[in-house]
CSV table of C-alpha atoms in Angstrom, one decimal:
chain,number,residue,atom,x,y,z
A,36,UNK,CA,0.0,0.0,0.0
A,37,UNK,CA,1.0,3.6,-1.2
A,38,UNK,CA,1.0,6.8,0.7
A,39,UNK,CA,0.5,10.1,-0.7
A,40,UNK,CA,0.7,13.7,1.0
A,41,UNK,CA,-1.0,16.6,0.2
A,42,UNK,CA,-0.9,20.0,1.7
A,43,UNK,CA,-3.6,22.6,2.2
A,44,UNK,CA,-2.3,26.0,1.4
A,45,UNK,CA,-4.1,29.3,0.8
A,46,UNK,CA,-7.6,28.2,1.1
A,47,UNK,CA,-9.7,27.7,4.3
A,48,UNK,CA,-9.8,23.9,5.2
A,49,UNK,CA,-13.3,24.1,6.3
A,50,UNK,CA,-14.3,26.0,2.7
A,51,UNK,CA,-12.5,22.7,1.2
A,52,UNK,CA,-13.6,20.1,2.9
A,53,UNK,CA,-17.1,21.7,3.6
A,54,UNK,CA,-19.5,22.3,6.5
A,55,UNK,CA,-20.0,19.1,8.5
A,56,UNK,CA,-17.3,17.2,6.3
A,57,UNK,CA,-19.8,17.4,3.7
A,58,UNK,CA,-17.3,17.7,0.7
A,59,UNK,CA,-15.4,15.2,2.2
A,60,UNK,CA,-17.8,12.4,2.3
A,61,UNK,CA,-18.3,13.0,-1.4
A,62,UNK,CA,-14.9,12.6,-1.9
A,63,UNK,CA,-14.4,9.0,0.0
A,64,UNK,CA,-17.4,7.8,-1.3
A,65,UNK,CA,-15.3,9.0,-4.9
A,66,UNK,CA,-12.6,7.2,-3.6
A,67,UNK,CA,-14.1,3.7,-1.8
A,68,UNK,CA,-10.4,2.1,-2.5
A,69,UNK,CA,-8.7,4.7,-0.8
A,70,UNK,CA,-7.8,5.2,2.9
A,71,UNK,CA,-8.5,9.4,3.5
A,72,UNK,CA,-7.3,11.2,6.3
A,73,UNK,CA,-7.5,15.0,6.8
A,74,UNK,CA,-5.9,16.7,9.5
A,75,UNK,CA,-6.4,20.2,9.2
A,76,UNK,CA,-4.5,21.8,6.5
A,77,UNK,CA,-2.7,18.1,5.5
A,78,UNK,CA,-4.1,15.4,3.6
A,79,UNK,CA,-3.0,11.4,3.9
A,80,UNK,CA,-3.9,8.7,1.3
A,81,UNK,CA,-3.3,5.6,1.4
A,82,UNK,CA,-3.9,2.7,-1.4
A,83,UNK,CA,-2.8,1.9,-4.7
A,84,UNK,CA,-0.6,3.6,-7.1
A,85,UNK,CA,-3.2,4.2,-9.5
A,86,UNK,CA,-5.9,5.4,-7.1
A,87,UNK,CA,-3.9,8.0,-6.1
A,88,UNK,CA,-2.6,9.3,-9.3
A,89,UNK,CA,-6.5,10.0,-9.6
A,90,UNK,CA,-7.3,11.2,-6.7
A,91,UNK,CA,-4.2,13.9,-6.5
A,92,UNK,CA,-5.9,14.6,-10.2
A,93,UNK,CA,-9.1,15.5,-8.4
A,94,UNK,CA,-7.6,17.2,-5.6
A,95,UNK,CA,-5.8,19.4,-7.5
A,96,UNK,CA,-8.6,20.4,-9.2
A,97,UNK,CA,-10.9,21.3,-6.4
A,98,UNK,CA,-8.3,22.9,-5.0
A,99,UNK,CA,-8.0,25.2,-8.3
A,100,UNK,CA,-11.6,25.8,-8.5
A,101,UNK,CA,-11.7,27.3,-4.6
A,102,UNK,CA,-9.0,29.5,-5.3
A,103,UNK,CA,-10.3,30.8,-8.6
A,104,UNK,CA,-13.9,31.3,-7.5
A,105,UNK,CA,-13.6,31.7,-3.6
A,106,UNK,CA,-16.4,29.2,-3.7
A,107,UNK,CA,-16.6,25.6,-3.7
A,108,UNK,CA,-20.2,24.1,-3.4
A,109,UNK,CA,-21.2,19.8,-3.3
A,110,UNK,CA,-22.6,20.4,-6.6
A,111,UNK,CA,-19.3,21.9,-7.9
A,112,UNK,CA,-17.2,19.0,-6.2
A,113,UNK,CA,-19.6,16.1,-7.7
A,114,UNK,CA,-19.2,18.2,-11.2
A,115,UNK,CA,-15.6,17.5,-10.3
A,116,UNK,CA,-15.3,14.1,-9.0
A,117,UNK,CA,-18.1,12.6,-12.0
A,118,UNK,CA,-15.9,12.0,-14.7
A,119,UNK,CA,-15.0,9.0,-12.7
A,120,UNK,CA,-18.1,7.2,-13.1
A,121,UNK,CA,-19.4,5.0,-15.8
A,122,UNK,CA,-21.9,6.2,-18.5
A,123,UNK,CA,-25.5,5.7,-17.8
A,124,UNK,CA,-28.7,7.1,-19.2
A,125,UNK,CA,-32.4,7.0,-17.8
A,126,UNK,CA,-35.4,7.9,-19.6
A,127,UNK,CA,-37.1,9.8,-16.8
A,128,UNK,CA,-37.7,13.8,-17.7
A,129,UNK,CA,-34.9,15.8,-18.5
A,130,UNK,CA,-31.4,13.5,-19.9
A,131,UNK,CA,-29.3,12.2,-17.1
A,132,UNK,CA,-26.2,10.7,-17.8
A,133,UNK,CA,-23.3,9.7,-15.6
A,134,UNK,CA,-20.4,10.6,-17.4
A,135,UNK,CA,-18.7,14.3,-18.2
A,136,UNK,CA,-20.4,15.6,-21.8
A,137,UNK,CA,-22.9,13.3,-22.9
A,138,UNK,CA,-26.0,14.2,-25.3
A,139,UNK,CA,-28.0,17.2,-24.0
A,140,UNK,CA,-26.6,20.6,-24.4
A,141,UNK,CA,-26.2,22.9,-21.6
A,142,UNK,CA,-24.6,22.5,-18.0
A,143,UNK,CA,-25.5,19.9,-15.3
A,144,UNK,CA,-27.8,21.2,-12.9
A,145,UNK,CA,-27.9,18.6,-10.3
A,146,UNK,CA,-25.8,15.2,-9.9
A,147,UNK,CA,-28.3,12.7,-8.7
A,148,UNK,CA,-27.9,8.9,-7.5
A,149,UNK,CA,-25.9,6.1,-9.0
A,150,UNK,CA,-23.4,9.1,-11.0
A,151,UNK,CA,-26.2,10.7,-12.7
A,152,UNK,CA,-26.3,13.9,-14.4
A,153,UNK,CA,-29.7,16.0,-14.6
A,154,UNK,CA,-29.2,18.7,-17.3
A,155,UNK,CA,-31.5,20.9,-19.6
A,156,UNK,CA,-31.8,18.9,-22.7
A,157,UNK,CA,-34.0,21.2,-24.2
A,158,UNK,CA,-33.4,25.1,-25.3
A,159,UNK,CA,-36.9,26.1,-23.1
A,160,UNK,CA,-35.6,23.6,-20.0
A,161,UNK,CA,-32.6,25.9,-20.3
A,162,UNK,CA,-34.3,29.1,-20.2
A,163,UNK,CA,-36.1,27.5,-17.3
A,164,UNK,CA,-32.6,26.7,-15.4
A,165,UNK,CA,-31.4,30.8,-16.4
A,166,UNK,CA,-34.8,32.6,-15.7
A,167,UNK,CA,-35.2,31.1,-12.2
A,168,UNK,CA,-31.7,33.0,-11.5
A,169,UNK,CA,-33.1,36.0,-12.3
A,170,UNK,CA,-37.0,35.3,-11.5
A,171,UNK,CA,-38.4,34.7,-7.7
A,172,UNK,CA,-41.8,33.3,-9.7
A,173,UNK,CA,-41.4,31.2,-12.9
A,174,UNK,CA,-44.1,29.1,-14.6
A,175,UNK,CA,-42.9,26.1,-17.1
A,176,UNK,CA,-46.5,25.5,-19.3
A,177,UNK,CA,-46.6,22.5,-21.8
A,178,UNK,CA,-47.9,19.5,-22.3
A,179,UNK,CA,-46.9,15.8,-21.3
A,180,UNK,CA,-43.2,14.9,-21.6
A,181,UNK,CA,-41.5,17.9,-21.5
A,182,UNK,CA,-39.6,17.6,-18.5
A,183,UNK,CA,-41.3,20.9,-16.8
A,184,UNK,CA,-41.9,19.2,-13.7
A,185,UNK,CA,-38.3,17.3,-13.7
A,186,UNK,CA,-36.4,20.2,-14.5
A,187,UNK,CA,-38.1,22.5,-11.7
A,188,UNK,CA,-37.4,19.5,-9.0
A,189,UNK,CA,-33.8,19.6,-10.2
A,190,UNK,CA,-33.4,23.5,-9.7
A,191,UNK,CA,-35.1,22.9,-6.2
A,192,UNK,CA,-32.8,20.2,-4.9
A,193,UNK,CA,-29.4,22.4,-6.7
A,194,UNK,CA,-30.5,25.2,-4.7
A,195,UNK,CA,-31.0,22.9,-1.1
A,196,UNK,CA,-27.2,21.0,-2.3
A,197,UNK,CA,-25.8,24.4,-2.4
A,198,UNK,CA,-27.6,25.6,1.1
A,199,UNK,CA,-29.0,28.8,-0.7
A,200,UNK,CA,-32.6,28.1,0.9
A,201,UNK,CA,-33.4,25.6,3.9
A,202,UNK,CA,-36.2,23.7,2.4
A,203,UNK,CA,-37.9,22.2,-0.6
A,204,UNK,CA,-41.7,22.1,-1.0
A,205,UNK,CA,-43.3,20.3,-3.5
A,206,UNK,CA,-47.3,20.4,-3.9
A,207,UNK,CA,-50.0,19.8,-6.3
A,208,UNK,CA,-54.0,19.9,-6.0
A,209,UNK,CA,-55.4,16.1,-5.5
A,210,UNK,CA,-58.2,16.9,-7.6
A,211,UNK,CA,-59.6,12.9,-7.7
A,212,UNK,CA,-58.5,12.6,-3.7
A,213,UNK,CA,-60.8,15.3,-3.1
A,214,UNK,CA,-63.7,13.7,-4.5
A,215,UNK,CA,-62.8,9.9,-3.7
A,216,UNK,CA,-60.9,9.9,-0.3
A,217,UNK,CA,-63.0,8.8,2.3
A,218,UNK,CA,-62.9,5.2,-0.1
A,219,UNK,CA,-59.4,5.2,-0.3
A,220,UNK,CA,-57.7,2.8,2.0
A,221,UNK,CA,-55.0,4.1,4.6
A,222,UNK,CA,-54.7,7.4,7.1
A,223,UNK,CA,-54.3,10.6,4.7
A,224,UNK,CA,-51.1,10.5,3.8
A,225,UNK,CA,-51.6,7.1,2.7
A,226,UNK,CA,-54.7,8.3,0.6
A,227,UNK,CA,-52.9,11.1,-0.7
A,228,UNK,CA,-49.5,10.0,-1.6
A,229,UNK,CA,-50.8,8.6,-5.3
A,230,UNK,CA,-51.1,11.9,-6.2
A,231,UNK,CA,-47.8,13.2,-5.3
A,232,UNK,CA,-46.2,9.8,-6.7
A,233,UNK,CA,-44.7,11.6,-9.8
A,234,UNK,CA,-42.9,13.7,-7.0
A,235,UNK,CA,-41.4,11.3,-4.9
A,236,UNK,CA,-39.7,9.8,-8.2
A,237,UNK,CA,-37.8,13.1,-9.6
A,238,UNK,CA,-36.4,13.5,-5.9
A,239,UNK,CA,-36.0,9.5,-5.9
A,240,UNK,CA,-33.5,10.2,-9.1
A,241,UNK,CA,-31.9,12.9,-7.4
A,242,UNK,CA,-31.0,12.5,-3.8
A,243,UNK,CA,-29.9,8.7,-1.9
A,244,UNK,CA,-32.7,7.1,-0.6
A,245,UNK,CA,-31.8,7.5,2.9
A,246,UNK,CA,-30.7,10.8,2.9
A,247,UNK,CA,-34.1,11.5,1.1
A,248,UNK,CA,-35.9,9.5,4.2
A,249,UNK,CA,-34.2,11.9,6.8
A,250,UNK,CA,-35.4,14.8,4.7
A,251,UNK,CA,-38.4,13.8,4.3
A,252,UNK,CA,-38.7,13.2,7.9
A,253,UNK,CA,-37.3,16.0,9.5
A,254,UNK,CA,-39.5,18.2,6.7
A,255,UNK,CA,-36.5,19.3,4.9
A,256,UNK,CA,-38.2,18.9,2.0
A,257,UNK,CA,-42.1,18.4,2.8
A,258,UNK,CA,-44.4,17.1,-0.1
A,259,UNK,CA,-48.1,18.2,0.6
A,260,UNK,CA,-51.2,18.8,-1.4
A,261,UNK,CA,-52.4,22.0,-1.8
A,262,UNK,CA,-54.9,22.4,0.1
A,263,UNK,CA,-51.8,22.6,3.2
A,264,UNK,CA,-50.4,25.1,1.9
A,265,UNK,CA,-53.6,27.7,3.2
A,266,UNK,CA,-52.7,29.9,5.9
A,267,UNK,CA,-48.8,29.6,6.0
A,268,UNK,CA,-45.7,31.8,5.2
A,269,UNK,CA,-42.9,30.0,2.6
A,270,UNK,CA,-39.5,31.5,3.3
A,271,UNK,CA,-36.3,30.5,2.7
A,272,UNK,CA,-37.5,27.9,0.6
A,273,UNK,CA,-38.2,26.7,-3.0
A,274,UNK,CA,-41.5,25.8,-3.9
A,275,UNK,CA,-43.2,23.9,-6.4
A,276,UNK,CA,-46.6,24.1,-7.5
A,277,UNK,CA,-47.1,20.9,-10.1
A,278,UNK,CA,-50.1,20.3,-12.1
A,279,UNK,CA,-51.4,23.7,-11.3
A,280,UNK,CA,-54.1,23.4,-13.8
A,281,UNK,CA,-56.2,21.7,-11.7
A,282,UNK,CA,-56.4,24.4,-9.0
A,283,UNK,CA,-59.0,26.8,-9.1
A,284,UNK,CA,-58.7,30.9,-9.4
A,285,UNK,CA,-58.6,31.1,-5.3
A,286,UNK,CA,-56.5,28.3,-4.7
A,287,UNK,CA,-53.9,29.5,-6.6
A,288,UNK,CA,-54.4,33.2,-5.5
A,289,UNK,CA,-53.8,31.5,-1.9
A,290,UNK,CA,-51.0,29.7,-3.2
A,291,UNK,CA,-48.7,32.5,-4.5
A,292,UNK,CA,-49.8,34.9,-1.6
A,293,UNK,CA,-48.1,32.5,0.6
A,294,UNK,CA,-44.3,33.5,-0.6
A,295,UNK,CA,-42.1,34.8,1.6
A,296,UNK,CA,-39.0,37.3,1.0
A,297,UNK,CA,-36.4,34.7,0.6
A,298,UNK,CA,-38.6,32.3,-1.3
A,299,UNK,CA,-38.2,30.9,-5.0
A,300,UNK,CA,-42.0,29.5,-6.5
A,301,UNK,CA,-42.5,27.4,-9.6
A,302,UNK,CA,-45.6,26.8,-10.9
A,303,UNK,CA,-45.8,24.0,-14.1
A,304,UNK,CA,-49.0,23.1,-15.6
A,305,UNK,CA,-50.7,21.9,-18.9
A,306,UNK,CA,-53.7,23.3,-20.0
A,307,UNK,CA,-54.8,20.4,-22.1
A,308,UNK,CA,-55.2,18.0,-19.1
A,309,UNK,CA,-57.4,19.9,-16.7
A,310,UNK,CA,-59.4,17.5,-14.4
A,311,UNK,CA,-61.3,19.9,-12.9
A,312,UNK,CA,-65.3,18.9,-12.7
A,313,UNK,CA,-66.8,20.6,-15.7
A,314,UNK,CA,-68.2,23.4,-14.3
A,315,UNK,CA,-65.4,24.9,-12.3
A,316,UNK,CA,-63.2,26.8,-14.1
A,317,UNK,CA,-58.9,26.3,-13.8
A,318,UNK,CA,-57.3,29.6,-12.2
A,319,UNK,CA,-54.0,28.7,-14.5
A,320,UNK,CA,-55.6,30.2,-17.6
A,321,UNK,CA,-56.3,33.6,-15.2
A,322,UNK,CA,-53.3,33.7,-13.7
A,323,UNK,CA,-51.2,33.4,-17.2
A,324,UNK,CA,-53.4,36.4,-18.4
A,325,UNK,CA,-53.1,39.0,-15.2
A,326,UNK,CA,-49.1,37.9,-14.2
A,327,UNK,CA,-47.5,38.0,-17.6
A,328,UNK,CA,-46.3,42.2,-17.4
A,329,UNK,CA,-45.1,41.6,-13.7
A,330,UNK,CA,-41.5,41.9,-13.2
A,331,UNK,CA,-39.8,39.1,-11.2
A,332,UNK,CA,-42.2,36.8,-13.0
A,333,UNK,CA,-41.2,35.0,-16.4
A,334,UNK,CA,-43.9,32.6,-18.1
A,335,UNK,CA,-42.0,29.9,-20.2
A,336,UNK,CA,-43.9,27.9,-22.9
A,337,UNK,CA,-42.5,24.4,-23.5
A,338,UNK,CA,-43.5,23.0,-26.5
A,339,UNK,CA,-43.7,19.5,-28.7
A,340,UNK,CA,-39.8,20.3,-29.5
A,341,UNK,CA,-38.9,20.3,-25.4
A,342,UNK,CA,-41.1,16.3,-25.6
A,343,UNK,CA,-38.1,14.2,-24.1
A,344,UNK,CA,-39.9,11.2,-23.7
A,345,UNK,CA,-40.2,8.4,-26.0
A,346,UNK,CA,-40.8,9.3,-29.4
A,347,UNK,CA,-44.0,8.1,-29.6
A,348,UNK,CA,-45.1,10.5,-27.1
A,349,UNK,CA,-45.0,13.4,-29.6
A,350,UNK,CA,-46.5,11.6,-32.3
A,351,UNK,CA,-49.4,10.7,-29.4
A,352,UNK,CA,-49.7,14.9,-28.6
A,353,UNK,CA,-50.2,15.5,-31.9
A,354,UNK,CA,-52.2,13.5,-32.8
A,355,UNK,CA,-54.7,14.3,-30.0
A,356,UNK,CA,-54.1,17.9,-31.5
A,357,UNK,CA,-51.9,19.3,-27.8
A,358,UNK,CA,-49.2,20.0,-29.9
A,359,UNK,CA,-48.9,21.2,-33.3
């Protein structure tokens, strides 16, 4: 077994290795071969010849990025670390793949589990990823398979990786458990979680299992239908209002009255799939009328060309006349 030694200098040893050893455990994990000690501003590796030719590599170039940028966040050192994971691609929403480059223009936004990468694959999922920079409100409208709701989750849990709000929360009107739930097996969470599934399985691609339990539990990220939102102030957080064309004028009035002065909202929707009972009207097509000329609010338009699902799902779209 090999020893390497590495020295700290110039940079803060907590900015490097991160609040709570945060950037640290990313970099074992990186590393399972190799034996890591840090000691203040030194650094002790032991393992293999090979392993440690990478991993000076690696460390060398976080090291370069905090003193260029006075900044080094976990998403910055997983963009660093990724290249040593094996290609992988998944189907679900925007294009994730676990390798550096790839398909799919633009940057990563978020590194999820198993190496993945979650980036705008589309030129309206990027405008989504820039406008939310300069935006507190933002709503993504289009149809099925555009990856609205996916990219909006990824922005939320970027934002939580890089400790720039305290909490995610992700909500959508449970239009069918409102009219069905006293059938519905199960206490309410039970009955309501089908709606929220969708969810449950962006963050599922996006953050471990068990760190997404202890979130979940200690309401780090807090997953509710609408109707919870009433009455409360969001701060500090980034919200996300999903299938928002099934809430009515007053609900969503409620809903974006609740945002607090640190607060980030995004609202997706799709007009052509409102489940709303016939007679009551869907406060999304108001709302996109009377917010379009405020500033700090951008509305985005996805469209069939943003479809990143399987390519029968445009075909589908257009042929039931949502897209053109």
């Amino acid at each position: 077994m090999n020893e390497l030694r590495l020295t700290l200098e110039s940079v803060d040893p907590v900015q490097f290795w991160g609040t709570n050893n945060e950037h640290y455990e990313l970099i074992k994990n990186a590393f399972p071969k190799l034996k890591v000690v840090a000691r203040g501003n030194e650094v002790k590796v032991l393992g293999d010849d090979q392993e440690l030719k990478s991993f000076e590599v690696k460390y060398k170039q976080l090291l370069s990025h905090l003193e260029q940028y006075s900044s080094l966040t976990p998403n910055d050192v997983e963009s660093i670390l990724v290249s040593r994971r094996t290609p992988a691609v998944s189907e679900n929403g925007s294009e994730k793949l676990a390798a550096t480059g790839g398909g799919g223009g633009g940057e990563v936004i978020v590194f999820g589990t198993n190496g993945l990468m979650v980036k705008a694959r589309t030129a309206n999922q990027r405008r989504m990823v820039e406008s939310i920079v300069k935006n507190d409100v933002l709503f993504a409208i289009g149809p099925a398979g555009t990856g609205k709701t996916y990219t909006a989750v990824a922005l939320a849990v970027r934002a939580l990786k890089n400790k720039e709000i305290k909490r995610i929360i992700l909500t959508r009107p449970a239009v069918e458990a409102g009219e069905n739930l006293g059938f519905l097996p199960g206490d309410l969470k039970e009955k309501v979680d089908p709606y929220l599934r969708p969810l449950y399985d962006a963050l599922d691609d996006m953050i471990p299992a068990e760190k997404l339990k202890t979130y979940i539990e200690n309401r780090t990220i807090e997953i509710a239908p609408l109707a919870f939102m009433r009455g409360r102030t969001l701060d500090n957080c980034f919200v996300i209002l999903d299938e928002a064309q099934n809430s009515t004028d007053l609900q969503l009035k409620m809903f974006l009255t609740r945002m607090g002065p640190s607060a980030k909202f995004i609202v997706t929707g799709d007009v052509t799939q409102i489940d709303l009972p016939k007679k009551q009207m869907s406060g999304l097509h108001n709302a996109l009328r009377i917010l379009d000329d405020i500033p700090g609010i951008e509305i985005i338009y996805l469209t069939g060309e943003d479809v990143v699902r399987h390519k029968l799902v445009k075909r589908i779209l257009k042929a039931y006349g949502d897209i053109q």
